[in-house]
Tab-separated table of C-alpha atoms and ligand atoms in Angstrom:
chain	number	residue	atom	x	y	z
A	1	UNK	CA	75.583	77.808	101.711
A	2	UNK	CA	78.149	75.906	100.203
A	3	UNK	CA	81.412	78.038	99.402
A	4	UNK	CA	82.579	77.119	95.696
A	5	UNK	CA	86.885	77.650	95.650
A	6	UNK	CA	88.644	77.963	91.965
A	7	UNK	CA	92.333	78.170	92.308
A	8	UNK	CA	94.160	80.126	89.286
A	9	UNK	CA	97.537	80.450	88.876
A	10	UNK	CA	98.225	84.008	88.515
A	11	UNK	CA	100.775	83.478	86.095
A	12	UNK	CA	98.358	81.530	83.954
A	13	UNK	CA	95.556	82.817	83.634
A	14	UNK	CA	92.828	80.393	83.270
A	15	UNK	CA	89.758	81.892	81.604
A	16	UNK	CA	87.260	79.338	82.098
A	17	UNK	CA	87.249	79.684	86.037
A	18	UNK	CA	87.675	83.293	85.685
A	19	UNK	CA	84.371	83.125	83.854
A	20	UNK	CA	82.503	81.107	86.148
A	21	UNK	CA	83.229	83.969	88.617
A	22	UNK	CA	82.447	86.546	86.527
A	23	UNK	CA	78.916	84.527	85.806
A	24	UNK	CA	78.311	84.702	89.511
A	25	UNK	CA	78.946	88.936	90.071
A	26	UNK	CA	76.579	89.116	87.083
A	27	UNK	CA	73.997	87.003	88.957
A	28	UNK	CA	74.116	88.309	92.340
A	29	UNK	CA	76.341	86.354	93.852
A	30	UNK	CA	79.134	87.142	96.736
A	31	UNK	CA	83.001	86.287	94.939
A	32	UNK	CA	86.113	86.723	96.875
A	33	UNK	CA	88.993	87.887	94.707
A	34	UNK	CA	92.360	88.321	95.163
A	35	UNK	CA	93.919	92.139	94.793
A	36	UNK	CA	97.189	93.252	95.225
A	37	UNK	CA	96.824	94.145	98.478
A	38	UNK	CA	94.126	91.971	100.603
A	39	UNK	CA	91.336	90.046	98.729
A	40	UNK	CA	88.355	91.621	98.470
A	41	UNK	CA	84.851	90.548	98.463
A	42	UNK	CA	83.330	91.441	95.366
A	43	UNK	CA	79.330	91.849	94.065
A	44	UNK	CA	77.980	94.399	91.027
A	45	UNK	CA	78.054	97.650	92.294
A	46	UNK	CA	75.092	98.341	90.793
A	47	UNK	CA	72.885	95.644	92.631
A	48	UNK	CA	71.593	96.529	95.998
A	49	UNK	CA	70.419	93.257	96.772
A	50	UNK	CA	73.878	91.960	96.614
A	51	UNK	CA	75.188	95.033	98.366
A	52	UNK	CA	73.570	94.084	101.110
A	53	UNK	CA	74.675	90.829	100.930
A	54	UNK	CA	78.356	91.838	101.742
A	55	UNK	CA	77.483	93.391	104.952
A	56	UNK	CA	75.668	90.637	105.981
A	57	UNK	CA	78.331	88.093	105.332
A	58	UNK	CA	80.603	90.024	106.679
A	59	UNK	CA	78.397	91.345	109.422
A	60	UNK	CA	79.642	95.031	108.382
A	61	UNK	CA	77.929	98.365	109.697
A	62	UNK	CA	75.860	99.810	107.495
A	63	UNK	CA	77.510	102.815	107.841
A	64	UNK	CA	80.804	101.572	106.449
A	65	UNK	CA	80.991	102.333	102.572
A	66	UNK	CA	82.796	99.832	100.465
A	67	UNK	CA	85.691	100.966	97.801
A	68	UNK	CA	84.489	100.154	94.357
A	69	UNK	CA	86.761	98.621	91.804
A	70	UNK	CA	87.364	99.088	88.163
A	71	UNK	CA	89.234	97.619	84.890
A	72	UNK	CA	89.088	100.759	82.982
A	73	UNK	CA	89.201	104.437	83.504
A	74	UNK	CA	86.253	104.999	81.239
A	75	UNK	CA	83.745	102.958	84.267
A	76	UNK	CA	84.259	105.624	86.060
A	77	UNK	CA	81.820	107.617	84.038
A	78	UNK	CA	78.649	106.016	85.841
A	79	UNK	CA	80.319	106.036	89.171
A	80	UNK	CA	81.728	109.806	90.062
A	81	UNK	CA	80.987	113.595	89.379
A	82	UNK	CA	83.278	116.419	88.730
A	83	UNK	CA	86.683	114.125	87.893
A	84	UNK	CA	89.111	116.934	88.493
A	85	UNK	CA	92.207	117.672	87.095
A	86	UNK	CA	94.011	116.384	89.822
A	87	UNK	CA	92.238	113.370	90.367
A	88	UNK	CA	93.045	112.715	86.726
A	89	UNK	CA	96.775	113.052	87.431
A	90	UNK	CA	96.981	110.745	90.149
A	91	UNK	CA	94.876	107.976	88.248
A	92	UNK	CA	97.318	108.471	85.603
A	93	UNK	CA	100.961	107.715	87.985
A	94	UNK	CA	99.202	105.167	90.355
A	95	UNK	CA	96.737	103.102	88.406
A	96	UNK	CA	96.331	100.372	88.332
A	97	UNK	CA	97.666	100.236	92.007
A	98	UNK	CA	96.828	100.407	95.691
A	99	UNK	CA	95.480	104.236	95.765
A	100	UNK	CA	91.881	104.736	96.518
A	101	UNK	CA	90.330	107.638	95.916
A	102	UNK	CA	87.295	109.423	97.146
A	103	UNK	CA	85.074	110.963	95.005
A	104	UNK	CA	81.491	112.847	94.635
A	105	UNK	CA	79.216	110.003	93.047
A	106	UNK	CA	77.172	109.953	90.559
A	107	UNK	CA	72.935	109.227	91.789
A	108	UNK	CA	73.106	105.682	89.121
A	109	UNK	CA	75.635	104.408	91.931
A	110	UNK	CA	73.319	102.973	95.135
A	111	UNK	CA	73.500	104.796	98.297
A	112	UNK	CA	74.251	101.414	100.038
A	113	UNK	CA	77.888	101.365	98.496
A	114	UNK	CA	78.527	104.516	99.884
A	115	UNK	CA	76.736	103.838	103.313
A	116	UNK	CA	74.730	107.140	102.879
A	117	UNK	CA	77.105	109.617	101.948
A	118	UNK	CA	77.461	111.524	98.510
A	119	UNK	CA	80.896	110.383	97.666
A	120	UNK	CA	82.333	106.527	96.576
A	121	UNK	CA	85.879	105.175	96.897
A	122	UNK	CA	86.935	103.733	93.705
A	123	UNK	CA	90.360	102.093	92.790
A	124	UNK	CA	92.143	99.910	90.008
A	125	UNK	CA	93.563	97.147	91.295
A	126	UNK	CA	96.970	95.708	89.753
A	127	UNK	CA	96.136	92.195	90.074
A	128	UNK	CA	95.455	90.407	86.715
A	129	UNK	CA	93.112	88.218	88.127
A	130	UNK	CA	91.281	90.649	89.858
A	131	UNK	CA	91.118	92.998	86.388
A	132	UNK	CA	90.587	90.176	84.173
A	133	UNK	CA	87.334	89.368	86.648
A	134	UNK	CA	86.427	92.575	86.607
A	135	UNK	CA	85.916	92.654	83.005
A	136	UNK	CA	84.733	90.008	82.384
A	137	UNK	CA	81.970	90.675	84.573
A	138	UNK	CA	81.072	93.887	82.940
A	139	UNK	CA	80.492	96.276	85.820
A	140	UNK	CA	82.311	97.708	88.868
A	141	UNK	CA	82.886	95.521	91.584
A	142	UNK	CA	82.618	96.748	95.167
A	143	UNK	CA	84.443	95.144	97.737
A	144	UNK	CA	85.621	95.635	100.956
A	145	UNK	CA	88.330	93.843	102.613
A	146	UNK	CA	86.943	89.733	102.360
A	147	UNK	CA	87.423	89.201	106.055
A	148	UNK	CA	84.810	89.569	108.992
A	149	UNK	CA	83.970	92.731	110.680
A	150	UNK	CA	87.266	93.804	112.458
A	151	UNK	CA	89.533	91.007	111.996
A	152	UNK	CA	92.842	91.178	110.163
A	153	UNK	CA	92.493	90.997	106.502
A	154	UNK	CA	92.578	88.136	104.089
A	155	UNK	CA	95.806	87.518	102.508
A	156	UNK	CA	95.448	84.425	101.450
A	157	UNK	CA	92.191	81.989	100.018
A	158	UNK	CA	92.643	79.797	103.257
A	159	UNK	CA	91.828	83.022	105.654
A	160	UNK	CA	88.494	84.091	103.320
A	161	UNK	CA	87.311	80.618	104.189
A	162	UNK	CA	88.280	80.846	108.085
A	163	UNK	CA	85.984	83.685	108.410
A	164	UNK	CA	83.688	83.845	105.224
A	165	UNK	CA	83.410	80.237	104.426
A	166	UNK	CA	79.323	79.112	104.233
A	167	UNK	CA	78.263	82.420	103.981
A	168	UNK	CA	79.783	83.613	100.329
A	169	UNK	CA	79.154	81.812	96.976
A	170	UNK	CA	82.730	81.598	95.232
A	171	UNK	CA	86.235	82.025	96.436
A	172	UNK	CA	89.646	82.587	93.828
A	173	UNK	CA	92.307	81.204	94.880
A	174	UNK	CA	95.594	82.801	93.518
A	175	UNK	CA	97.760	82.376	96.579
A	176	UNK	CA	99.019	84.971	98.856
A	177	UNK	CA	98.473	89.007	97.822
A	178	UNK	CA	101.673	90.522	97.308
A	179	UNK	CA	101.341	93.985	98.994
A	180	UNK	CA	99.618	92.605	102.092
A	181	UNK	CA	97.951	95.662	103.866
A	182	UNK	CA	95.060	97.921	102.081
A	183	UNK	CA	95.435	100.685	99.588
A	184	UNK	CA	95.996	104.152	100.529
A	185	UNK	CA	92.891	106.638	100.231
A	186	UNK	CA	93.225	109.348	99.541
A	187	UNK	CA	89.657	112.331	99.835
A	188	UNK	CA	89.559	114.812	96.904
A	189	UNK	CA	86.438	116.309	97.763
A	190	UNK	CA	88.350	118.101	100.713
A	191	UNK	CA	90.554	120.944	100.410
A	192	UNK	CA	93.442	120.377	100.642
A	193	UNK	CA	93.096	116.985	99.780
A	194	UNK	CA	92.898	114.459	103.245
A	195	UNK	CA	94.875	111.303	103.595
A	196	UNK	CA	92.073	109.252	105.546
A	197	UNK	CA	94.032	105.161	105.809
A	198	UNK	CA	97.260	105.200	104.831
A	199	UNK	CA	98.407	102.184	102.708
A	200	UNK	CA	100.322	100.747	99.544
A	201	UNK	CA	101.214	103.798	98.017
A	202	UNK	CA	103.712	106.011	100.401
A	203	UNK	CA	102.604	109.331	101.475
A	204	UNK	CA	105.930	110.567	100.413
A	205	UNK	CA	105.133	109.494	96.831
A	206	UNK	CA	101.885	111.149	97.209
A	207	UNK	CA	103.312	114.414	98.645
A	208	UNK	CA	105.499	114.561	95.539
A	209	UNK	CA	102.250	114.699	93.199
A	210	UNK	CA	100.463	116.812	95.599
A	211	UNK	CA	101.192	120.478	96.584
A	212	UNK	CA	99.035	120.530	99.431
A	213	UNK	CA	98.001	117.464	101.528
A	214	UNK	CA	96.383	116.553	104.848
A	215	UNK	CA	96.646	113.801	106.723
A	216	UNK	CA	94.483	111.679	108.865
A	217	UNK	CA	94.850	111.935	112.306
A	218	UNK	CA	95.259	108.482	114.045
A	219	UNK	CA	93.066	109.500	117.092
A	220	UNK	CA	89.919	110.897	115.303
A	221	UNK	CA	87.290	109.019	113.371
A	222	UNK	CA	87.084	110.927	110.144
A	223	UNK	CA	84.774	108.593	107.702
A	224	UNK	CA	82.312	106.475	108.876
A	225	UNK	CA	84.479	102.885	108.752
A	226	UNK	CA	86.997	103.888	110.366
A	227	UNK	CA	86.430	102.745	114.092
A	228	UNK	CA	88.924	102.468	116.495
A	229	UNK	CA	89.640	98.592	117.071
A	230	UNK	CA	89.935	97.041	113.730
A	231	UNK	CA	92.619	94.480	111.948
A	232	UNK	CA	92.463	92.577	115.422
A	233	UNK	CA	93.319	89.197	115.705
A	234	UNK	CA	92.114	87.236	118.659
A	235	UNK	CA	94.304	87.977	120.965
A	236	UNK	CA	95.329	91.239	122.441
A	237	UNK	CA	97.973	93.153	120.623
A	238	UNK	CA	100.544	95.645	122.765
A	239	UNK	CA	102.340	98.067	120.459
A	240	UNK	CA	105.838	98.715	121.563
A	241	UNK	CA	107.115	101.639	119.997
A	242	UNK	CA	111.246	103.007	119.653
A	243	UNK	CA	114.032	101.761	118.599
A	244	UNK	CA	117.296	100.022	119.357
A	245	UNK	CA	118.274	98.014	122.381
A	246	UNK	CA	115.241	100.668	124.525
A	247	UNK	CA	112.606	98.886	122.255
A	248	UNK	CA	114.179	95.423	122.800
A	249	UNK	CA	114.244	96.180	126.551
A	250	UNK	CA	110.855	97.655	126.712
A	251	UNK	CA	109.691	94.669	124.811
A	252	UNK	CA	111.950	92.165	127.273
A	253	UNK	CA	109.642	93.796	129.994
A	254	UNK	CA	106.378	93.388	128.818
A	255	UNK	CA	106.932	89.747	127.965
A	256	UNK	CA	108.401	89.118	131.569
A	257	UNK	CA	105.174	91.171	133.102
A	258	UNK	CA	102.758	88.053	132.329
A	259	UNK	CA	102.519	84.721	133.760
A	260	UNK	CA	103.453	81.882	131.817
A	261	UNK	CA	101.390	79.615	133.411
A	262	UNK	CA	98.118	82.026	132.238
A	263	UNK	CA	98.882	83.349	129.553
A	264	UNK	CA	100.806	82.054	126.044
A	265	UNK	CA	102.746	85.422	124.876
A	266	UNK	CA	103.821	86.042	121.315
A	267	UNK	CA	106.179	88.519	119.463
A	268	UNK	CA	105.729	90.348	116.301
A	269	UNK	CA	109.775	91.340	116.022
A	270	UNK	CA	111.582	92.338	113.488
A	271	UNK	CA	113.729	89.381	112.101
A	272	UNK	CA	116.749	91.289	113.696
A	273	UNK	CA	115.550	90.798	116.828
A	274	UNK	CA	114.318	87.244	116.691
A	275	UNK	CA	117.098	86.023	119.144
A	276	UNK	CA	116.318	88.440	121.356
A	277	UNK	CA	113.460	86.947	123.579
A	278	UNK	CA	112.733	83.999	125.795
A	279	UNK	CA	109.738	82.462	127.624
A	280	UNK	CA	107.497	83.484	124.287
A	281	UNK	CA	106.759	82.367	120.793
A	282	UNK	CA	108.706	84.625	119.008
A	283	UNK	CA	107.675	84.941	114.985
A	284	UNK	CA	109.649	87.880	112.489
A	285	UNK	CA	107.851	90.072	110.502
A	286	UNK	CA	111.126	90.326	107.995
A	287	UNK	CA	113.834	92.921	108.090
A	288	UNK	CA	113.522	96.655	108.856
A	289	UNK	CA	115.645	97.012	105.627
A	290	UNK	CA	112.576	95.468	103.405
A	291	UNK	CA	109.334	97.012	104.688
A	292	UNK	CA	107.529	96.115	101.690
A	293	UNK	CA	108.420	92.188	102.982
A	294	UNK	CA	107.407	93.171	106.474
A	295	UNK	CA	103.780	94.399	104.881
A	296	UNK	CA	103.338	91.381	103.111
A	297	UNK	CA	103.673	89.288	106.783
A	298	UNK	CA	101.448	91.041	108.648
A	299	UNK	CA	97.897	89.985	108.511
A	300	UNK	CA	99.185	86.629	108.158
A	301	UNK	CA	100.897	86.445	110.980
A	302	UNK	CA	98.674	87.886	113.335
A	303	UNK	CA	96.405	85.013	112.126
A	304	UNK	CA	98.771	82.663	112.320
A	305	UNK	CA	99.136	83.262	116.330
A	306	UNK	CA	95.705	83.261	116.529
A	307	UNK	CA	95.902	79.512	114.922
A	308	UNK	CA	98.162	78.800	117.560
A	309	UNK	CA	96.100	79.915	120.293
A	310	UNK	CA	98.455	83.174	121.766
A	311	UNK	CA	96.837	85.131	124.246
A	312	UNK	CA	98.909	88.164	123.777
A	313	UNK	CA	100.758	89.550	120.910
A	314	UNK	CA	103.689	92.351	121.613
A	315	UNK	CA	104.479	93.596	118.498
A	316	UNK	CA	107.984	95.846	117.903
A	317	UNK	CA	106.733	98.938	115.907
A	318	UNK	CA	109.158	99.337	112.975
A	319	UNK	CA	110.265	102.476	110.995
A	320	UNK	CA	108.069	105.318	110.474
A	321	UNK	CA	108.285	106.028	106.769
A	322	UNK	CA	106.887	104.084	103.444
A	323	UNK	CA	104.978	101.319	104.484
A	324	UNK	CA	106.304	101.716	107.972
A	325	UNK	CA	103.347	104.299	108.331
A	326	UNK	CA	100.540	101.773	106.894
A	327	UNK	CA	101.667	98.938	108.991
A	328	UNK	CA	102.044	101.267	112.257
A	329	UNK	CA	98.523	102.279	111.486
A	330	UNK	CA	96.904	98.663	111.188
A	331	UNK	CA	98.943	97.677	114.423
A	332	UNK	CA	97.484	100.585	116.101
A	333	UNK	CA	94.200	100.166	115.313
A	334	UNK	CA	94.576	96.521	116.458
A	335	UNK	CA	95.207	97.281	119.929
A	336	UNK	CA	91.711	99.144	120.070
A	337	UNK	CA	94.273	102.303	120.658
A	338	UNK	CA	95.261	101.520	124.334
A	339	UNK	CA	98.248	99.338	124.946
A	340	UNK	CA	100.691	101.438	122.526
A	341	UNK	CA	103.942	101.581	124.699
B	1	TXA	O1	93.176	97.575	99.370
B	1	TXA	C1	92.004	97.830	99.640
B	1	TXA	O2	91.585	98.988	99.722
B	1	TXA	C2	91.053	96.645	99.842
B	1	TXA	C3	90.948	95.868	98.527
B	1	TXA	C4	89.941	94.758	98.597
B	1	TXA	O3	90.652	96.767	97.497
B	1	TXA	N1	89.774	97.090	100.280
B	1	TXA	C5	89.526	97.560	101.540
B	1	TXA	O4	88.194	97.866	101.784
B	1	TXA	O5	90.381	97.678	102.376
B	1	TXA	P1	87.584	98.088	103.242
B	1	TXA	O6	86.152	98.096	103.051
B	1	TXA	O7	88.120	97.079	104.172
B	1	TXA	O8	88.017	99.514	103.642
B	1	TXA	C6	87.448	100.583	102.937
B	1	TXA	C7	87.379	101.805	103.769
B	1	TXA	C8	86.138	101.963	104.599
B	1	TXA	O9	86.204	101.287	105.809
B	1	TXA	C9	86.078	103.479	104.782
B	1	TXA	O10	86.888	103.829	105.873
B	1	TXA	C10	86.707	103.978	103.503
B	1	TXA	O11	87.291	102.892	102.867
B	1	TXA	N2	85.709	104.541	102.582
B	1	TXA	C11	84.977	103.921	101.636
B	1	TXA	N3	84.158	104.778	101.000
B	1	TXA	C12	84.381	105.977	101.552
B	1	TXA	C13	83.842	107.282	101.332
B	1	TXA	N4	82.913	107.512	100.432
B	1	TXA	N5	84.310	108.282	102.099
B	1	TXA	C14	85.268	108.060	103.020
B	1	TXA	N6	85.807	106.867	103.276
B	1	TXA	C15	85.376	105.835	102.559
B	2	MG	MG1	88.575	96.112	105.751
């Protein structure tokens, strides 16, 4: 298959390619579209055939549901069941934005979108090129993350094609997402509600809107995607928590602990820290004081040092609050769990 790329300028919306996409999701086809946070990639929700399609490009479990997007509250009628009160509030102060939440759906919605189970994930992205896709194709667009099974998401057109390329129909190009890790989701069919991924939106700005909240536990798998190694580039990532001069040290060690004739080292450090180390590529994920920068880095540069052929990444952990928490999760996750120091 021959993979079709339109590049739009998100600033200038240009409705003719925009409309060529849109022709595609109403056809069946696979489209990869940027969101705020990753791109995603998109088919109808309500066509099974192209369902499938997504897992097979991406070579996704079947038992991993896809988050269904949306232009307009009022979609949501054919998608989910008893819209409570509280979901309504939280629609209302985040969307469009990177919350997703889960939902009991409705039977009209395939049991392939939601791997099985009787609730969907459904979110409004704030991306104008994702909404203006979305309705222009006139129906919900599921989509998971447009990257293959268990590698770092797509942040940019260039890294669809790296893994997706020849096996999806259309990418849009619109340059690099602005968020740069996944949207928060958040479970209202459990009480108290359940924080399962932790993303875009800050559980402290959730915690103000909600009394009572849960939150995921980093060790257990609580929803059917969420496997332990995941986000992982190709080379093998060592988490290095702390802070201070005992991170830099503990860092310092690691880096001195492999053998530079077998093994090309890279570190993830925070651009404080940049001078820091020797003997190793050395790349900043941006300053502690600007999380939302350091967010927007990650997934690319974990690519990037796979480009470059690094064996092993040692990534500095960064602060533990906001974003800090989404980007400590993905860096987790891409160690397989082990190797978190
Ligand atoms: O920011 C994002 O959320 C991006 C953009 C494209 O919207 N999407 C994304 O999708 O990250 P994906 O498929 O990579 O991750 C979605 C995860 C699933 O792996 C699963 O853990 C969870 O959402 N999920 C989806 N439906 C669910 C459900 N019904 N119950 C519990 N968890 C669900
Ligand atoms: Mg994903």
């Amino acid at each position: 298959m021959n993979t079709e790329v339109i590049r739009i300028d998100p600033n200038k919306l240009d409705s003719a390619g925009i409309k060529i996409a849109a022709e595609k999701i109403k056809n069946g086809r696979l489209v990869a579209f940027p969101t705020e946070t990753v791109y995603g990639l998109g088919a109808d929700a309500f066509n099974s055939r192209a369902i499938i399609k997504i897992f097979k490009a991406k070579k996704r479990p079947f038992d991993d549901p896809l988050i269904v997007h949306i232009a307009e509250k009022n979609q949501l009628d054919e998608l989910v069941e008893n819209f409570s009160g509280l979901a309504k509030k939280l629609t209302d102060i985040f969307w469009p934005g990177p919350l997703t939440l889960v939902l009991n759906k409705t039977k009209k919605l395939s049991d392939k979108v939601s791997a099985g189970l009787d609730t969907v994930a459904v979110r409004m992205p704030a991306n104008e090129v994702a909404l203006s896709l979305l309705k222009n194709s006139e129906t919900p667009i599921a989509a998971p993350s447009a990257n293959s099974f268990g590698r770092p998401s797509a942040t940019c057109a260039q890294h669809v094609l790296d893994d997706l390329g020849g096996r999806i129909d259309l990418i849009i190009d619109a340059g690099r997402t602005t968020l740069g890790v996944e949207s928060t989701i958040v479970d209202l069919t459990q009480h108290p509600p359940l924080v399962l991924r932790p993303g875009g939106v800050s559980i402290e700005d959730l915690k103000r809107e909600i009394k009572e909240i849960q939150i995921y536990a980093q060790d257990k798998i609580l929803s059917p995607g969420m496997y332990a190694q995941h986000y992982s580039p190709q080379a093998k990532v060592m988490l290095v928590g702390g802070s201070g001069l005992a991170q830099v040290e503990k860092v310092k060690r690691l880096v001195s602990s492999f053998n530079p004739q077998k093994f090309s080292v890279g570190v993830l450090a925070k651009k404080e820290n940049i001078n820091e180390y020797e003997g190793c590529k050395v790349k900043a994920i941006g300053t502690e004081k600007h999380l939302e920068a350091c967010a927007a880095n990650l997934f690319y540069i974990l690519r990037e040092f796979d480009r470059e052929g690094i064996d092993i990444i040692i990534a500095e952990n960064l602060k533990r609050e906001g974003l800090g928490l989404a980007i400590e999760n993905r860096l987790i996750k891409a160690t397989g769990g082990n190797n978190v120091f």
